[in-house]
Coordinates of C-alpha atoms and ligand atoms in Angstrom, one line a residue:
X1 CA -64.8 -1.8 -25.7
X2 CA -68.2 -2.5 -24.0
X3 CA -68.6 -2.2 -20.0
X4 CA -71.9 -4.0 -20.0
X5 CA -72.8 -7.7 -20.5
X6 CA -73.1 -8.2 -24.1
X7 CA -76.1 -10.3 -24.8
X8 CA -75.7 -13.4 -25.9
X9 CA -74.2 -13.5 -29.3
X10 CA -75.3 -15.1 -32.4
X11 CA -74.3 -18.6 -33.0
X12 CA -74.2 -21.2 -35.5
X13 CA -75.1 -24.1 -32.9
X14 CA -79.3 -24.6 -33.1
X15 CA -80.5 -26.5 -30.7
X16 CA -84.0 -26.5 -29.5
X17 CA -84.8 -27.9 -26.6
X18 CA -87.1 -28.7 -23.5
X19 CA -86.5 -26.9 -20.2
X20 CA -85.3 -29.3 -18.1
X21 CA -83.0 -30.8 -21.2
X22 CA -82.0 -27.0 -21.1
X23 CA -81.1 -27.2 -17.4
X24 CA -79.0 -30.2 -17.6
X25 CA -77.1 -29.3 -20.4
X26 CA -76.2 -25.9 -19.5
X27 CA -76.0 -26.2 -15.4
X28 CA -75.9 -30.0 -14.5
X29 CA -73.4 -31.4 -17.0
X30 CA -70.9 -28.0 -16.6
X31 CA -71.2 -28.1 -13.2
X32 CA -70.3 -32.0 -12.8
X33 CA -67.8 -32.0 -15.4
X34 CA -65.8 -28.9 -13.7
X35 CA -65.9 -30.9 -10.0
X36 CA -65.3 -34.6 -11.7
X37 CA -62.5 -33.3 -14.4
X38 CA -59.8 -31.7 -11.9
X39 CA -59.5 -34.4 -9.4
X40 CA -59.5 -37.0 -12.1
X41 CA -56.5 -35.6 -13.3
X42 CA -54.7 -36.3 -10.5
X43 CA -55.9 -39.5 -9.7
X44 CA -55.0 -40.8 -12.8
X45 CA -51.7 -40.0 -12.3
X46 CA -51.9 -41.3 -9.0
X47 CA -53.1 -44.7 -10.2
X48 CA -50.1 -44.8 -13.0
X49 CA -47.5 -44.0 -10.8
X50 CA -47.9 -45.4 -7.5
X51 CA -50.7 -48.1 -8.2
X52 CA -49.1 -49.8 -10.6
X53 CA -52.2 -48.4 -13.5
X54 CA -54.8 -49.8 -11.5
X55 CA -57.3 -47.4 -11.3
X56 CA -59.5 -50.3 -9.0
X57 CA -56.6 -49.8 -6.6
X58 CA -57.5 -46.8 -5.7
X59 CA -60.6 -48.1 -4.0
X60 CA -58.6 -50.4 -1.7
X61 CA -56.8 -49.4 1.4
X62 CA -53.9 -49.4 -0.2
X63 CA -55.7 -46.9 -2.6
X64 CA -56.6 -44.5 -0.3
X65 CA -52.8 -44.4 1.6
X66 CA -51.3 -43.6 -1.9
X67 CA -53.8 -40.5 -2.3
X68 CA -53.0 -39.2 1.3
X69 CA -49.1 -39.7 0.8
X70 CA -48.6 -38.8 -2.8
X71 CA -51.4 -35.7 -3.5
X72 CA -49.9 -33.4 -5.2
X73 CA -49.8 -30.0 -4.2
X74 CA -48.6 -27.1 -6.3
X75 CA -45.2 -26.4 -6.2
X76 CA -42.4 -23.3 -7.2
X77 CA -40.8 -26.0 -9.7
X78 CA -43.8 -26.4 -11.2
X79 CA -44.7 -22.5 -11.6
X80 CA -41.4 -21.6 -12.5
X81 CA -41.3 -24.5 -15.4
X82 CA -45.0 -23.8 -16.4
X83 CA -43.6 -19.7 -16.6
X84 CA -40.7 -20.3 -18.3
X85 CA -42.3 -22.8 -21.2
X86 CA -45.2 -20.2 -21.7
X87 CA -42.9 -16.9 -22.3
X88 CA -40.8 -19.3 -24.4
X89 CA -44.1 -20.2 -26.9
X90 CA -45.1 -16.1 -26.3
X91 CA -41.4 -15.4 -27.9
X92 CA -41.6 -17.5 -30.3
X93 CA -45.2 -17.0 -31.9
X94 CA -44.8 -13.1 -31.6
X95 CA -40.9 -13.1 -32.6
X96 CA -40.6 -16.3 -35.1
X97 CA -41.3 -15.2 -38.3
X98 CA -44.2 -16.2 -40.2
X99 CA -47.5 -15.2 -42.5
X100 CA -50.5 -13.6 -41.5
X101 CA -53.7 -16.1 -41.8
X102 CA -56.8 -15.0 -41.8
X103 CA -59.3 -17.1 -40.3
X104 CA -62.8 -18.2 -41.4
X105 CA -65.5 -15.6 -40.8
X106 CA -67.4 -15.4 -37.7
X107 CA -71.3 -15.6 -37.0
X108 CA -71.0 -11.8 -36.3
X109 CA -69.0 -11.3 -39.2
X110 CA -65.0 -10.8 -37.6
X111 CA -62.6 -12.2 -39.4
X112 CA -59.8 -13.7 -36.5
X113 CA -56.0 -13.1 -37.9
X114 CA -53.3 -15.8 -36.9
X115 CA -49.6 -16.0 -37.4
X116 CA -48.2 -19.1 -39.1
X117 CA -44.8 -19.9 -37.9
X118 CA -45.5 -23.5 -36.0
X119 CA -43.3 -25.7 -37.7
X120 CA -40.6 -22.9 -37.1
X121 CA -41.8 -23.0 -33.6
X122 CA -41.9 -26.5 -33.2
X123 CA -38.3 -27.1 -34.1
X124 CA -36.8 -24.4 -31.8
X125 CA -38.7 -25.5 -29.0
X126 CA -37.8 -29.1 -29.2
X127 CA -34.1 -27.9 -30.2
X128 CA -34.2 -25.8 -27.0
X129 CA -35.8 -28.9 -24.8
X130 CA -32.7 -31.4 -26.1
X131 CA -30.0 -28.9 -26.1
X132 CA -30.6 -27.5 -22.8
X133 CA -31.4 -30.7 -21.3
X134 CA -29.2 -33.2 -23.1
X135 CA -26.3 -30.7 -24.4
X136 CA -26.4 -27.9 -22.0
X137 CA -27.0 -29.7 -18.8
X138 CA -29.7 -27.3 -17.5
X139 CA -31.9 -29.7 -16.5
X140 CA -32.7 -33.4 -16.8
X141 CA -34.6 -34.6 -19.9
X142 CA -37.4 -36.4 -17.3
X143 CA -38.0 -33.1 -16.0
X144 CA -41.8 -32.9 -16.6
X145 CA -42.1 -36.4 -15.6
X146 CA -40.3 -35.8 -12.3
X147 CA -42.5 -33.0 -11.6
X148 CA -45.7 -34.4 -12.6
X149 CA -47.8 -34.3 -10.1
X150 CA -46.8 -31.2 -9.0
X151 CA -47.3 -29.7 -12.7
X152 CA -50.7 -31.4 -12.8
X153 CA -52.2 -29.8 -10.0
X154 CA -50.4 -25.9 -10.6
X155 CA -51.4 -26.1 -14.1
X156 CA -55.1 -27.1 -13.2
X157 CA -55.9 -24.4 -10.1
X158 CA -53.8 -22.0 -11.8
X159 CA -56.1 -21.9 -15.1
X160 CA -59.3 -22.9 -13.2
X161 CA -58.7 -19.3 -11.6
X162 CA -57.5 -17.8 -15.3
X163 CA -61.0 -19.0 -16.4
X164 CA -62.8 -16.4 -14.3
X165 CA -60.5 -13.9 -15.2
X166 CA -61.4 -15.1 -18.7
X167 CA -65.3 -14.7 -18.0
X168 CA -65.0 -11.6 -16.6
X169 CA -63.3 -10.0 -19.0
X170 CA -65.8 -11.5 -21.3
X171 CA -68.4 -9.7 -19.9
X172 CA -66.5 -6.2 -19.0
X173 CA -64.2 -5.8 -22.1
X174 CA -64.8 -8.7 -24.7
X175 CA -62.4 -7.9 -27.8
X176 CA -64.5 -8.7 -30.6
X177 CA -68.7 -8.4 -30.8
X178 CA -68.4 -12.3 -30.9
X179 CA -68.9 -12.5 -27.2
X180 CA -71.6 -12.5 -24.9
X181 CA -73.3 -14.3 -21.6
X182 CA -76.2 -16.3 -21.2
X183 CA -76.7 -14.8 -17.8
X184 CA -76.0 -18.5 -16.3
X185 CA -72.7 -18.4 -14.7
X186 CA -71.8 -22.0 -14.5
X187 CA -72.9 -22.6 -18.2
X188 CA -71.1 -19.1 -18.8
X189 CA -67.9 -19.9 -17.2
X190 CA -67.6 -23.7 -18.5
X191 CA -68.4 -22.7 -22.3
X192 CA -66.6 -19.1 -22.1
X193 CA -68.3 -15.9 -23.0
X194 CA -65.8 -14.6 -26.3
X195 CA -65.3 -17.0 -29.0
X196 CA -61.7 -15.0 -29.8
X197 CA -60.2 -13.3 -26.5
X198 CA -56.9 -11.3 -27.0
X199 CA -54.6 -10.1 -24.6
X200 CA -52.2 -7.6 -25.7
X201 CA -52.8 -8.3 -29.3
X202 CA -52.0 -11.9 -28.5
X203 CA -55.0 -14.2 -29.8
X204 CA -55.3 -16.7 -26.4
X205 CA -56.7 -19.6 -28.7
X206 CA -53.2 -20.2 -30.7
X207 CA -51.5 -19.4 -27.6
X208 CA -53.1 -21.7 -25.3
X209 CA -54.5 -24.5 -27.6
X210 CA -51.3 -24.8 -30.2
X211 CA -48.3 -23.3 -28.6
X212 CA -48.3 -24.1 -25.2
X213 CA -51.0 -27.1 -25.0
X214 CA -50.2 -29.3 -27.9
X215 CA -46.1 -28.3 -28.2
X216 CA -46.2 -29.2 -24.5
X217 CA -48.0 -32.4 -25.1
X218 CA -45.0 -33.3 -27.6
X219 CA -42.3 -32.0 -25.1
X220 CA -43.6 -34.1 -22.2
X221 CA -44.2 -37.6 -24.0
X222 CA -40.1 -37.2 -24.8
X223 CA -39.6 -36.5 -21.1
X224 CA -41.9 -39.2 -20.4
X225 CA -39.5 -41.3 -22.7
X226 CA -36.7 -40.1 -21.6
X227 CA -37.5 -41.4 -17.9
X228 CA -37.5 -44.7 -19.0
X229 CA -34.4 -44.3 -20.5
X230 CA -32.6 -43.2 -17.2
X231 CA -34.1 -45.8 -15.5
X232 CA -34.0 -48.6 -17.3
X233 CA -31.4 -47.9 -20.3
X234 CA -33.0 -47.9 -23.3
X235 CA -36.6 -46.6 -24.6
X236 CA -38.7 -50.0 -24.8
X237 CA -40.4 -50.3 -27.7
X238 CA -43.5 -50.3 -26.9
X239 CA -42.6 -46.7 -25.6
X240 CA -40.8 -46.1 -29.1
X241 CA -43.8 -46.8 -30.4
X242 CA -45.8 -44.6 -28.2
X243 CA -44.2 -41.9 -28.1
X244 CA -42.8 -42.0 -32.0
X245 CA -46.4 -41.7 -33.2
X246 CA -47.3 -38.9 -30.8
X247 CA -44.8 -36.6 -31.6
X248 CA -45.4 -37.1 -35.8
X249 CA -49.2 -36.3 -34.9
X250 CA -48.4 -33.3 -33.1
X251 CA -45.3 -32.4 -35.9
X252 CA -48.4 -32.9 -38.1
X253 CA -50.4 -30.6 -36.4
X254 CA -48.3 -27.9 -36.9
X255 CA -47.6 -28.5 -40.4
X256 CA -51.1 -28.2 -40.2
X257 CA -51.6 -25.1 -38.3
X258 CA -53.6 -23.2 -40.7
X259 CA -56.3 -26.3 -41.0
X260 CA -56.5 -25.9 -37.2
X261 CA -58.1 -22.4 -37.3
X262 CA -60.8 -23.6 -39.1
X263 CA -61.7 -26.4 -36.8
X264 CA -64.4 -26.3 -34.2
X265 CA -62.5 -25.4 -31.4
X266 CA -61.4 -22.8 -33.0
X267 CA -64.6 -22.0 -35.5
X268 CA -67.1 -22.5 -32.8
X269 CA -66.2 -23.2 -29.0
X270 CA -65.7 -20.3 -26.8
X271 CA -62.8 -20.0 -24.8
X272 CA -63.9 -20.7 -21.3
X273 CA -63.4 -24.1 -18.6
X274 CA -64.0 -26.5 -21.3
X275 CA -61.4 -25.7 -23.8
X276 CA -59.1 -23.2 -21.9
X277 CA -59.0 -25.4 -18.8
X278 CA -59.2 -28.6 -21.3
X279 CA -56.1 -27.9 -23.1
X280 CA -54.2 -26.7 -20.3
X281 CA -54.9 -29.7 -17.8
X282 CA -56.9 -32.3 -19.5
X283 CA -54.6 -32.6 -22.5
X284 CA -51.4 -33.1 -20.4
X285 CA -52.8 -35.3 -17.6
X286 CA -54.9 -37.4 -20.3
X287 CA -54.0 -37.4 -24.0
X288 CA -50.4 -38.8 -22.4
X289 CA -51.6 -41.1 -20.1
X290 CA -50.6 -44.0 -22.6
X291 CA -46.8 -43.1 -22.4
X292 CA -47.1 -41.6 -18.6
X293 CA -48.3 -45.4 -17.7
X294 CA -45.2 -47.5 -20.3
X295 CA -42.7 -45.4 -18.2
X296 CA -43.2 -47.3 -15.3
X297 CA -44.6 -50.3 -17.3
X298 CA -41.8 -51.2 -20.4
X299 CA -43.2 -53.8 -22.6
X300 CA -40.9 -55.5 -26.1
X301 CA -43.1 -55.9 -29.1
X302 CA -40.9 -57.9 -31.2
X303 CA -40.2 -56.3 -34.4
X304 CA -43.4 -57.3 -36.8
X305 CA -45.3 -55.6 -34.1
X306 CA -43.7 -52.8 -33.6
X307 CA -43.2 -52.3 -37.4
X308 CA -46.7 -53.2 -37.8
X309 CA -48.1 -50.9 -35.0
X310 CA -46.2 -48.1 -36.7
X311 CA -47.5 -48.4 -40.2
X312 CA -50.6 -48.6 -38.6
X313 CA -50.5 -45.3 -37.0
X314 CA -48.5 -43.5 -39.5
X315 CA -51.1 -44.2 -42.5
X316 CA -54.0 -42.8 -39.9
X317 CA -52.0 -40.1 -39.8
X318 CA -51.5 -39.7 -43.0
X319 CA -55.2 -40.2 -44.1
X320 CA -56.4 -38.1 -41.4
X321 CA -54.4 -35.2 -42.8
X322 CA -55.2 -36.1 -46.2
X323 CA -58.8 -35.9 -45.4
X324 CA -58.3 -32.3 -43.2
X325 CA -56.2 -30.9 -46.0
X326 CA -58.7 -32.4 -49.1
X327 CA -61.6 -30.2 -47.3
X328 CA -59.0 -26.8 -47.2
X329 CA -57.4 -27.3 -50.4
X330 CA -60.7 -27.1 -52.3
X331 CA -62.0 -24.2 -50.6
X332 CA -58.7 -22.2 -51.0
X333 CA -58.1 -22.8 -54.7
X334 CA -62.3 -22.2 -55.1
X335 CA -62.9 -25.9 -56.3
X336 CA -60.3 -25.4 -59.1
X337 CA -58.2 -29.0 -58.1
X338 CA -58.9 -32.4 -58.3
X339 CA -59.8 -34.7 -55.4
X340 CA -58.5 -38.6 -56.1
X341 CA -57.5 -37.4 -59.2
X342 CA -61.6 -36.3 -60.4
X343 CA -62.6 -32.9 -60.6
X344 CA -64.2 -32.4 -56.7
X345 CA -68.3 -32.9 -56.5
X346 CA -69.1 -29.6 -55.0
X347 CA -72.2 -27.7 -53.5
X348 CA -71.8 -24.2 -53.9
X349 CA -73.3 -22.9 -50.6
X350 CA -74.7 -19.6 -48.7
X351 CA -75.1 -18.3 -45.3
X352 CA -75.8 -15.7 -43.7
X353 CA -74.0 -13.6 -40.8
X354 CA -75.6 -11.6 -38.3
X355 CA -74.4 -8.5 -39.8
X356 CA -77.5 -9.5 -42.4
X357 CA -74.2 -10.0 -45.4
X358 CA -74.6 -13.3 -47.2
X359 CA -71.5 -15.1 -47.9
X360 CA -70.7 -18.3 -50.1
X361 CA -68.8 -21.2 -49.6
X362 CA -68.1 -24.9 -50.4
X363 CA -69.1 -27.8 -49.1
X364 CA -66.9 -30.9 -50.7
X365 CA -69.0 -34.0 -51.7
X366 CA -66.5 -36.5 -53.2
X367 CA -62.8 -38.0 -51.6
X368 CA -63.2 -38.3 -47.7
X369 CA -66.0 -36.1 -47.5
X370 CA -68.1 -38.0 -49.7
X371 CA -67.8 -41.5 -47.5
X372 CA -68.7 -40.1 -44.3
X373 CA -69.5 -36.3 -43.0
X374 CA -66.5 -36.9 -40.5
X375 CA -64.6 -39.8 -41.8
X376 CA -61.4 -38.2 -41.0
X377 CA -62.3 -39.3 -37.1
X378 CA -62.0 -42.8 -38.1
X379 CA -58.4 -42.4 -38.7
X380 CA -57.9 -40.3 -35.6
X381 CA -59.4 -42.8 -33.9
X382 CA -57.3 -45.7 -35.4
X383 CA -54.0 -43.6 -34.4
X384 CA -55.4 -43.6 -31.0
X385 CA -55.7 -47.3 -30.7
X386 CA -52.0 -47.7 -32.8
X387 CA -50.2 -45.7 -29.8
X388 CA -52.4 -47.4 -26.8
X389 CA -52.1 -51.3 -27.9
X390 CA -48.7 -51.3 -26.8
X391 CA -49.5 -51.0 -23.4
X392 CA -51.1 -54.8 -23.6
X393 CA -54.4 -55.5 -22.2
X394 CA -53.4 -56.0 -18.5
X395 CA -55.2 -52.5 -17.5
X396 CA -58.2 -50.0 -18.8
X397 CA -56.3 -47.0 -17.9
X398 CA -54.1 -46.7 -20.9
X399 CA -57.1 -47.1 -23.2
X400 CA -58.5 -43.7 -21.1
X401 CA -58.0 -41.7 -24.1
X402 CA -59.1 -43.7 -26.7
X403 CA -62.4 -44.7 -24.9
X404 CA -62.3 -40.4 -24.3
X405 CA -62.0 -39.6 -27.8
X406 CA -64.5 -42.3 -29.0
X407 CA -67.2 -40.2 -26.5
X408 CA -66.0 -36.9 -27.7
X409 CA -65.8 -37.3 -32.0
X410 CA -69.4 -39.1 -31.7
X411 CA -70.6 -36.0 -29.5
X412 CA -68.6 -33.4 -32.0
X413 CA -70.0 -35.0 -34.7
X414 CA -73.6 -34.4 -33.9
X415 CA -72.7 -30.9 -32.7
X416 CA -70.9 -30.1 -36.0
X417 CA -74.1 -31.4 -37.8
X418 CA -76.5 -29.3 -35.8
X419 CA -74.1 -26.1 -36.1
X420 CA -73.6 -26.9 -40.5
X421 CA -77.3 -27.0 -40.8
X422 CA -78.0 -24.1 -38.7
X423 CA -75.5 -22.2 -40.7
X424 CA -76.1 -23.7 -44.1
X425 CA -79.9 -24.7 -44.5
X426 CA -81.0 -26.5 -47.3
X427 CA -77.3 -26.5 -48.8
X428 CA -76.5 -29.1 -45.5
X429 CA -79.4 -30.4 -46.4
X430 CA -78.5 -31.9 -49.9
X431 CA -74.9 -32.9 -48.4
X432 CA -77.0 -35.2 -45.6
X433 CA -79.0 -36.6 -48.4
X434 CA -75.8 -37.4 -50.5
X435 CA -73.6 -38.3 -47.4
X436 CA -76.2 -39.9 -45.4
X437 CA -73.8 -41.1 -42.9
X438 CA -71.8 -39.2 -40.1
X439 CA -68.8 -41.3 -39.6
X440 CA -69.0 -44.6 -40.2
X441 CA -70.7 -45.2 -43.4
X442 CA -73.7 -48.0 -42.6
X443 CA -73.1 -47.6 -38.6
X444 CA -73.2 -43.9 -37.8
Ligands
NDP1 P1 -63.7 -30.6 -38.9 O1 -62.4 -30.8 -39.6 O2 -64.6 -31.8 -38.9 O3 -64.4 -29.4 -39.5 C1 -65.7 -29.2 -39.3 C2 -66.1 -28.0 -40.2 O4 -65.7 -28.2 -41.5 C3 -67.6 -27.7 -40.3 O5 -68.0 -27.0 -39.2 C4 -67.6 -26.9 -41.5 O6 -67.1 -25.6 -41.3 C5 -66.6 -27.6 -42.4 N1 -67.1 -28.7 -43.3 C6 -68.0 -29.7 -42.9 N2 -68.2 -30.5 -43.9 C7 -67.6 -30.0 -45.0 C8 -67.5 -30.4 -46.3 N3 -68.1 -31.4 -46.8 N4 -66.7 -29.6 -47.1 C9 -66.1 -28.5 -46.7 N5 -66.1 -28.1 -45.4 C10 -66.9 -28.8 -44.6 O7 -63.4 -30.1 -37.4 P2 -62.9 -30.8 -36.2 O8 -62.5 -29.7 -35.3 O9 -63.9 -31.8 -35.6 O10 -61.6 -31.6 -36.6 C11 -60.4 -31.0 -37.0 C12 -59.3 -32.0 -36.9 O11 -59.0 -32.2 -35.5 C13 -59.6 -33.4 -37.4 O12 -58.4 -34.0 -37.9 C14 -59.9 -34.2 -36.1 O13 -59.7 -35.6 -36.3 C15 -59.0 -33.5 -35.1 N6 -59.6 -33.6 -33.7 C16 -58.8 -34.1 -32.8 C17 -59.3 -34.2 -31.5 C18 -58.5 -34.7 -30.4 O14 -58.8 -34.5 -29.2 N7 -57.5 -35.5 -30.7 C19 -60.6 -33.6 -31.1 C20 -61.3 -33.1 -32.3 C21 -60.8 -33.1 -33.5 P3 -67.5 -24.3 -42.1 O15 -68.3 -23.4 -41.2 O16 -66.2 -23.7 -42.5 O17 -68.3 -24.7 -43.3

């Protein structure tokens, strides 16, 4: 293992830009987004639980009272449930078993290795959440909505601080060559040094980003709905809703594992602030803001809607993991299946790593891939909207996400375009002149 800063390593991402565009992407935007990001964790919360969802309420008087009285500090029944819940996703990624994945090849030429035992993984730890709550007694099923706040703020200093643990290690003892610093420490520390840190053998991107991010996103939208259930009963629908559609997506993504490793977080963004302290403390206070605000906020759909709202979100699930697993499925069987029942249109594409070996691969050019370069966020985006329109139209915040997501898939896409055609020339090239469009064919 190296002791000096590696230099920065090669990377599929391309851009070319002025200096002062330069400055504000790498200094300004990091900087801002790691001051803004934190507290507006916390005041969303703040705003769905004690203001009623108002996020203008926090302006007023009233506002301002609920932040000095309710500001959440960090807690020992936070660490001790944030401790437990990650040794229980350690023991069961490194105990469960499962088969060894190897992961697409790196711009230095590594070749990341995962273990594929998330569905196992998902059942036992939602087995383990009812049981012990619900069978066993241990705790109460509301647990991580009772402890919220608290949870929220631990969760967010705790891996603000893991992030400079995570840059200097990038620097003194990075465990692969794809790793190096810019020598700006804000842009170094928001985007992460390594693009695949490992901690006694244990790959931090599955760990964090699957295991303990998105299985804890599932486990806390049940808590969320189990709330509402002490308190008022029953689940409402439009939590049923809610809450039924998040949990298949995130059932989904496990069944899906594999596909994951070959997604940009995983492909492309280091591991620093944005997606370390992203999944850790965005994903929780944000992508479950929708549910966190119906707790307090019940609605009844009637049946057409709810059945409706539900078929709606199912089928973008469904097509969205059609599309993810279209793309896979031809590269894994080489091109030798059909796509919507047609041989698949292929180009047969070559890049280059920066060992100086060239590799081929496939781009797909017919099914989703052929209507849009990133069609599949069209569905994501629909799911989005199927799980938030049951909170009515009385306040913006539980339409946060969606209007979140919109911002980020536009952005990703442009950013997955830049890093293909770096990586894949004129090959990307004749895909753009086929596909013209990014995601919306006609609009974008
Ligand atoms: P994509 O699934 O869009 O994968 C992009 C990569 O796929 C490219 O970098 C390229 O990688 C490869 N690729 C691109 N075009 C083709 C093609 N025509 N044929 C074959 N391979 C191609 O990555 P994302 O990470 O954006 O999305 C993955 C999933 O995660 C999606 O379902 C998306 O909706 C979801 N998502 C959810 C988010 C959320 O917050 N809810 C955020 C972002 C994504 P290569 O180098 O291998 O060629």
């Amino acid at each position: 293992m190296s002791t000096r800063a590696p230099s920065p390593a090669p990377t599929w991402s391309g851009r070319r830009q002025s200096r002062a565009a330069e400055v504000f992407r790498t200094t300004v935007v990091p900087l801002l987004l790691v001051i803004v990001t934190p507290p507006a964790v916390v005041l969303f919360w703040i705003a769905c639980t004690y203001l009623d969802g108002s996020l203008l309420r926090l302006l007023t008087a009233e506002g301002l009272a609920a932040l000095v009285d309710h500001f959440p500090r960090p807690s020992l029944a936070a660490i001790e449930i944030i401790v437990a819940f990650a040794v229980f996703e350690l023991g069961l990624l490194k105990l469960l078993p499962g088969k060894t994945y190897d992961g697409p090849v790196t711009p230095t030429g590594n070749q990341p290795r995962y273990k594929l035992n998330g569905i196992l993984a998902w059942v036992v730890s939602h087995g383990a959440f009812l049981g012990a709550s619900y069978g066993l007694g241990w705790f109460s099923p509301a647990i991580v909505f009772d402890h919220f706040g608290e949870l929220l703020i631990t969760l967010s200093a705790s891996c603000f601080l893991f992030c400079w643990f995570l840059y200097f290690k990038g620097i003194h003892a990075p465990s692969t060559t794809d790793a190096g610093a810019s020598g700006n420490v804000v842009m170094d520390y928001f985007w992460g040094v390594e693009l695949h840190p490992t901690l006694f053998g244990v790959n931090l991107k599955q760990l964090f980003n699957c295991r303990i991010s998105m299985m804890g996103w599932s486990l806390t939208v049940i808590s969320f709905a189990a709330r509402q259930r002490l308190d008022i009963g029953h689940v409402s629908t439009s939590m049923l809703v809610c809450s039924v559609l998040l949990v298949a997506y995130l059932f989904k993504f496990f069944y899906w594992e594999s596909g994951y490793f070959t997604s940009l977080d995983i492909m492309h963004d280091r591991f620093g602030y944005y997606i370390c302290w992203g999944v850790i403390s965005w994903v929780p206070g944000v992508y479950s803001i929708t549910a966190q605000y119906l707790v307090k906020h019940p609605r009844e759909l009637g049946t057409p809607l709810t059945i409706g709202l539900l078929a709606l979100g199912f089928g973008a699930i469904w097509i969205n993991y059609a599309a993810d697993a279209q793309r896979q499925r031809v590269r894994a069987t080489g091109g030798q299946t059909t796509v919507w029942g047609k041989p698949p249109e292929l180009i047969h594409a070559e890049y280059t790593t920066a060992d100086g070996k060239t590799h081929k691969s496939l781009l797909l050019v017919s099914g989703y891939w052929g209507i849009a370069r990133h069609f599949h966020y069209v569905p994501e985006l629909t799911l989005a909207l199927a799980w938030s329109l049951p909170a009515g139209f009385s306040h913006f915040l539980p339409y946060f996400y969606l209007m979140f997501l919109t911002i980020l898939l536009t952005d990703r896409a442009g950013r997955d375009d830049q890093r293909c055609r770096t990586k894949y020339g004129p090959f990307w090239e004749e895909y753009c002149k086929k596909v013209p469009y990014k995601i919306v064919p006609g609009v974008y």
